Amino acid sequence: MREIKTVRWDDETDSILLIDQTRLPHSYRSIRCRTVKRLITAIHRLEVRGAPALGVAGAYGVALAALTIHEKDFIRYLDKVTIAAHAIGDARPTAVNLSWGVQRVLSRVYLADSIEEAQALSLTEACTIASEDAAACHAIGKNGAALIGSGSTILTHCNAGALACSEWGTALGIVRSAVQTGKEVRVIACETRPLMQGARLTAWELKRDGIEVTVIPDSAAAHMMRKGEIDCVIVGADRITPDAVFNKVGTYMHAVCAHAHSLPFYVAAPLSTFDPMHTEEEIVIEERDRDEVAFYGSYATVPERVPVRNPAFDATPLTLISSIITESGIIRPPLDWDSIGPIRRII
Amino acid sequence: MREIKTVRWDDETDSILLIDQTRLPHSYRSIRCRTVKRLITAIHRLEVRGAPALGVAGAYGVALAALTIHEKDFIRYLDKVTIAAHAIGDARPTAVNLSWGVQRVLSRVYLADSIEEAQALSLTEACTIASEDAAACHAIGKNGAALIGSGSTILTHCNAGALACSEWGTALGIVRSAVQTGKEVRVIACETRPLMQGARLTAWELKRDGIEVTVIPDSAAAHMMRKGEIDCVIVGADRITPDAVFNKVGTYMHAVCAHAHSLPFYVAAPLSTFDPMHTEEEIVIEERDRDEVAFYGSYATVPERVPVRNPAFDATPLTLISSIITESGIIRPPLDWDSIGPIRRII
């Protein structure tokens, strides 16, 4: 497998390097964020996306704030870091990992007694989060691979791969780990409208690693299930509440159809994706710009003045999910929040 | 409602005029087919598409063959018309209406005793088919409108509108008829990957008629059903066998999800769409070019050398369908082939 480092810290220049996911598969290049403002722009533009990657990016973002804010008074410094941290955490509302990463680093800043200590603690914590995310993905991969029979065809939606994490991936981490243990697996990647993360990113990642992948329109998934061409579904998650999994819009539809065809429907996510503090109805589903659906480059597919709905995510009730695969093991709904290990509380 | 004549015969020049559906919504213009070859190209390119429209186009195509083939010997003339008719009928495999329209006109040609009579009979029959299709759409509209409550939000997929028929539409004919009788209805149009007939054509038609329409990615339909934002689904059909409805890929997914949400799922189609002679497993689902999915204009969304599956249609078992709305009335599965009126036999 060829290494992909989606989000990393550059010690020499104190900046964050992100693989620009809007340019793939055409060009594979990095963006350097030297300021919090640039990082927030990158999050808005989806140059970095994917729940675990957003957690790592948010964590590095607070470290970046701690290192770049010019303020000598420690109390005013803490205020400014806090404001910057909240701005990063609010850049996208649905994936819980972003605010989780931000809060985790911010809580270290508050433990410091000086600006220098705050800078050191925040960067150390952000690096720890990145390492833990990589380790979590490998553990998810190992745990999930045990569920996958050799010869399986796995349907996935959007990109829950190395590009959605610090490396390896969650759903695609399971695919990679299965391949690594000698299993033959092939992946059906739903293209994932409107921004084509399945076609552009999942197909690119898997092709690069020599794993067999075929792209289909999202609407062909149920047809392929009915034809017996899918053995299971594995997706990532942006937030898991005690009643629902939030993930890229279309996940719910695949879950309903998998259930109708008695196919296992697996969610692969690190514990940082769990949100025990909220229920589905409290979570805002981000509604993104009309133009993402209505245009392709400069080409309009929707007539002028016709409205568009563009929810970025949907919620799948846990009753439709066979298992959630975490770094701590495999859990089955109904979720017992006390038994699934150290669920990190955000607040 | 503003008239749309999707397929029509031009008496002055003995040619077929088609609204070019590949140019909408950017330009609304016609293509003139003076030869059978050009008509077949138009069918391949989807300049004309939609099952009932293909039936009318196929019918006019045989008349065009009868009028343009230069052959004085009557037997050789009949052979050449037959060869041309089969070429038209084979241009696309899934929609039964195309071969139905072709066969119906061809059977009139065989009744003739001279070339002149064959020309006259074929053109008369093709014009009759076009008139009957228009009348059927209006009757489907009227029959279906009775099922739609005022205030309803109707989900539709692809385009089963005036642009898919000679005029008025099947699924959208029901919407139009409901509006005409004073009901308030709004339409959620699934954009319909890969060729965006929902975004481009359905939205264009309805906007033009002042009917409220919102476009969504196909993958958001189930999410909206779950949120209670859809009251029923109405789609068209390309072929109805005794066990399944063939329609644009994605129809099956919507049917599974509508069933899971206890929403009515209606199919609107003229009797020319019924195929009592075959079962699902005998029908070829057209697999179209990779590039329809992998490219948007010159922009590649799928990495090079990654394969794509692009089935144009899927099959929905009748068990998932609440009613089929025809010009002869509303029928509910299980279909009783003897009781639904004069089903025209193709062969």
PDB file of C-alpha atoms in Angstrom, chain B residues 63-161:
ATOM      1  CA  ALA B  63     -43.203   5.474 -42.432  1.00  0.00           C
ATOM      2  CA  LEU B  64     -40.035   7.387 -43.297  1.00  0.00           C
ATOM      3  CA  ALA B  65     -38.480   4.160 -44.579  1.00  0.00           C
ATOM      4  CA  ALA B  66     -41.605   3.380 -46.616  1.00  0.00           C
ATOM      5  CA  LEU B  67     -41.508   6.850 -48.170  1.00  0.00           C
ATOM      6  CA  THR B  68     -37.792   7.139 -48.855  1.00  0.00           C
ATOM      7  CA  ILE B  69     -36.731   3.686 -50.027  1.00  0.00           C
ATOM      8  CA  HIS B  70     -36.118   3.777 -53.770  1.00  0.00           C
ATOM      9  CA  GLU B  71     -37.102   0.377 -55.113  1.00  0.00           C
ATOM     10  CA  LYS B  72     -39.600  -0.367 -57.857  1.00  0.00           C
ATOM     11  CA  ASP B  73     -39.988  -4.090 -57.275  1.00  0.00           C
ATOM     12  CA  PHE B  74     -42.664  -4.493 -54.570  1.00  0.00           C
ATOM     13  CA  ILE B  75     -41.226  -7.645 -52.981  1.00  0.00           C
ATOM     14  CA  ARG B  76     -37.729  -6.171 -52.811  1.00  0.00           C
ATOM     15  CA  TYR B  77     -39.303  -2.953 -51.490  1.00  0.00           C
ATOM     16  CA  LEU B  78     -40.995  -4.852 -48.670  1.00  0.00           C
ATOM     17  CA  ASP B  79     -37.694  -6.554 -47.842  1.00  0.00           C
ATOM     18  CA  LYS B  80     -35.908  -3.224 -47.641  1.00  0.00           C
ATOM     19  CA  VAL B  81     -38.603  -1.613 -45.508  1.00  0.00           C
ATOM     20  CA  THR B  82     -38.474  -4.631 -43.199  1.00  0.00           C
ATOM     21  CA  ILE B  83     -34.690  -4.398 -42.848  1.00  0.00           C
ATOM     22  CA  ALA B  84     -34.931  -0.669 -42.087  1.00  0.00           C
ATOM     23  CA  ALA B  85     -37.724  -1.275 -39.579  1.00  0.00           C
ATOM     24  CA  HIS B  86     -35.691  -3.891 -37.739  1.00  0.00           C
ATOM     25  CA  ALA B  87     -32.702  -1.561 -37.605  1.00  0.00           C
ATOM     26  CA  ILE B  88     -34.887   1.083 -35.963  1.00  0.00           C
ATOM     27  CA  GLY B  89     -36.458  -1.398 -33.569  1.00  0.00           C
ATOM     28  CA  ASP B  90     -33.055  -2.693 -32.497  1.00  0.00           C
ATOM     29  CA  ALA B  91     -31.592   0.760 -31.810  1.00  0.00           C
ATOM     30  CA  ARG B  92     -32.285   0.377 -28.080  1.00  0.00           C
ATOM     31  CA  PRO B  93     -33.169  -2.922 -26.405  1.00  0.00           C
ATOM     32  CA  THR B  94     -35.061  -2.183 -23.203  1.00  0.00           C
ATOM     33  CA  ALA B  95     -38.026   0.083 -23.955  1.00  0.00           C
ATOM     34  CA  VAL B  96     -40.640  -2.140 -25.559  1.00  0.00           C
ATOM     35  CA  ASN B  97     -42.537   0.777 -27.096  1.00  0.00           C
ATOM     36  CA  LEU B  98     -39.890   1.256 -29.764  1.00  0.00           C
ATOM     37  CA  SER B  99     -40.284  -2.211 -31.267  1.00  0.00           C
ATOM     38  CA  TRP B 100     -44.029  -2.040 -30.591  1.00  0.00           C
ATOM     39  CA  GLY B 101     -44.372   1.157 -32.699  1.00  0.00           C
ATOM     40  CA  VAL B 102     -42.156  -0.283 -35.405  1.00  0.00           C
ATOM     41  CA  GLN B 103     -44.042  -3.579 -35.583  1.00  0.00           C
ATOM     42  CA  ARG B 104     -47.418  -1.927 -35.602  1.00  0.00           C
ATOM     43  CA  VAL B 105     -46.585   0.189 -38.654  1.00  0.00           C
ATOM     44  CA  LEU B 106     -44.722  -2.649 -40.338  1.00  0.00           C
ATOM     45  CA  SER B 107     -47.804  -4.862 -40.026  1.00  0.00           C
ATOM     46  CA  ARG B 108     -49.746  -2.229 -41.989  1.00  0.00           C
ATOM     47  CA  VAL B 109     -47.093  -2.167 -44.690  1.00  0.00           C
ATOM     48  CA  TYR B 110     -47.571  -5.914 -45.132  1.00  0.00           C
ATOM     49  CA  LEU B 111     -51.292  -5.381 -45.794  1.00  0.00           C
ATOM     50  CA  ALA B 112     -50.555  -3.215 -48.820  1.00  0.00           C
ATOM     51  CA  ASP B 113     -50.705  -4.394 -52.417  1.00  0.00           C
ATOM     52  CA  SER B 114     -48.466  -1.694 -53.819  1.00  0.00           C
ATOM     53  CA  ILE B 115     -45.668   0.643 -52.824  1.00  0.00           C
ATOM     54  CA  GLU B 116     -48.017   3.625 -52.902  1.00  0.00           C
ATOM     55  CA  GLU B 117     -50.484   1.853 -50.667  1.00  0.00           C
ATOM     56  CA  ALA B 118     -47.698   0.799 -48.272  1.00  0.00           C
ATOM     57  CA  GLN B 119     -46.558   4.420 -48.039  1.00  0.00           C
ATOM     58  CA  ALA B 120     -50.061   5.694 -47.372  1.00  0.00           C
ATOM     59  CA  LEU B 121     -50.942   2.992 -44.853  1.00  0.00           C
ATOM     60  CA  SER B 122     -47.687   3.336 -42.923  1.00  0.00           C
ATOM     61  CA  LEU B 123     -47.919   7.091 -42.572  1.00  0.00           C
ATOM     62  CA  THR B 124     -51.558   6.904 -41.544  1.00  0.00           C
ATOM     63  CA  GLU B 125     -50.762   4.263 -38.940  1.00  0.00           C
ATOM     64  CA  ALA B 126     -47.809   6.244 -37.551  1.00  0.00           C
ATOM     65  CA  CYS B 127     -49.978   9.361 -37.250  1.00  0.00           C
ATOM     66  CA  THR B 128     -52.644   7.270 -35.529  1.00  0.00           C
ATOM     67  CA  ILE B 129     -50.056   5.985 -33.042  1.00  0.00           C
ATOM     68  CA  ALA B 130     -48.963   9.560 -32.298  1.00  0.00           C
ATOM     69  CA  SER B 131     -52.563  10.690 -31.755  1.00  0.00           C
ATOM     70  CA  GLU B 132     -53.309   7.661 -29.625  1.00  0.00           C
ATOM     71  CA  ASP B 133     -50.212   8.313 -27.530  1.00  0.00           C
ATOM     72  CA  ALA B 134     -51.285  11.890 -26.895  1.00  0.00           C
ATOM     73  CA  ALA B 135     -54.790  10.718 -25.991  1.00  0.00           C
ATOM     74  CA  ALA B 136     -53.360   7.974 -23.775  1.00  0.00           C
ATOM     75  CA  CYS B 137     -51.223  10.484 -21.864  1.00  0.00           C
ATOM     76  CA  HIS B 138     -54.202  12.731 -21.239  1.00  0.00           C
ATOM     77  CA  ALA B 139     -56.240   9.718 -20.083  1.00  0.00           C
ATOM     78  CA  ILE B 140     -53.386   8.552 -17.822  1.00  0.00           C
ATOM     79  CA  GLY B 141     -53.231  12.068 -16.433  1.00  0.00           C
ATOM     80  CA  LYS B 142     -56.919  12.115 -15.682  1.00  0.00           C
ATOM     81  CA  ASN B 143     -56.935   8.614 -14.179  1.00  0.00           C
ATOM     82  CA  GLY B 144     -53.867   9.295 -12.061  1.00  0.00           C
ATOM     83  CA  ALA B 145     -54.902  12.759 -10.886  1.00  0.00           C
ATOM     84  CA  ALA B 146     -57.750  11.132  -8.962  1.00  0.00           C
ATOM     85  CA  LEU B 147     -55.143   9.459  -6.742  1.00  0.00           C
ATOM     86  CA  ILE B 148     -53.317  12.687  -5.866  1.00  0.00           C
ATOM     87  CA  GLY B 149     -54.483  14.740  -2.908  1.00  0.00           C
ATOM     88  CA  SER B 150     -54.195  18.506  -3.068  1.00  0.00           C
ATOM     89  CA  GLY B 151     -51.095  19.647  -1.211  1.00  0.00           C
ATOM     90  CA  SER B 152     -49.120  16.553  -2.228  1.00  0.00           C
ATOM     91  CA  THR B 153     -45.398  16.465  -2.817  1.00  0.00           C
ATOM     92  CA  ILE B 154     -44.636  13.967  -5.556  1.00  0.00           C
ATOM     93  CA  LEU B 155     -41.212  12.435  -6.077  1.00  0.00           C
ATOM     94  CA  THR B 156     -40.326  11.504  -9.635  1.00  0.00           C
ATOM     95  CA  HIS B 157     -37.246  10.046 -11.269  1.00  0.00           C
ATOM     96  CA  CYS B 158     -35.859  10.691 -14.741  1.00  0.00           C
ATOM     97  CA  ASN B 159     -38.304  12.280 -17.175  1.00  0.00           C
ATOM     98  CA  ALA B 160     -41.707  10.765 -17.831  1.00  0.00           C
ATOM     99  CA  GLY B 161     -43.063  14.037 -19.134  1.00  0.00           C
TER     100      GLY B 161
END
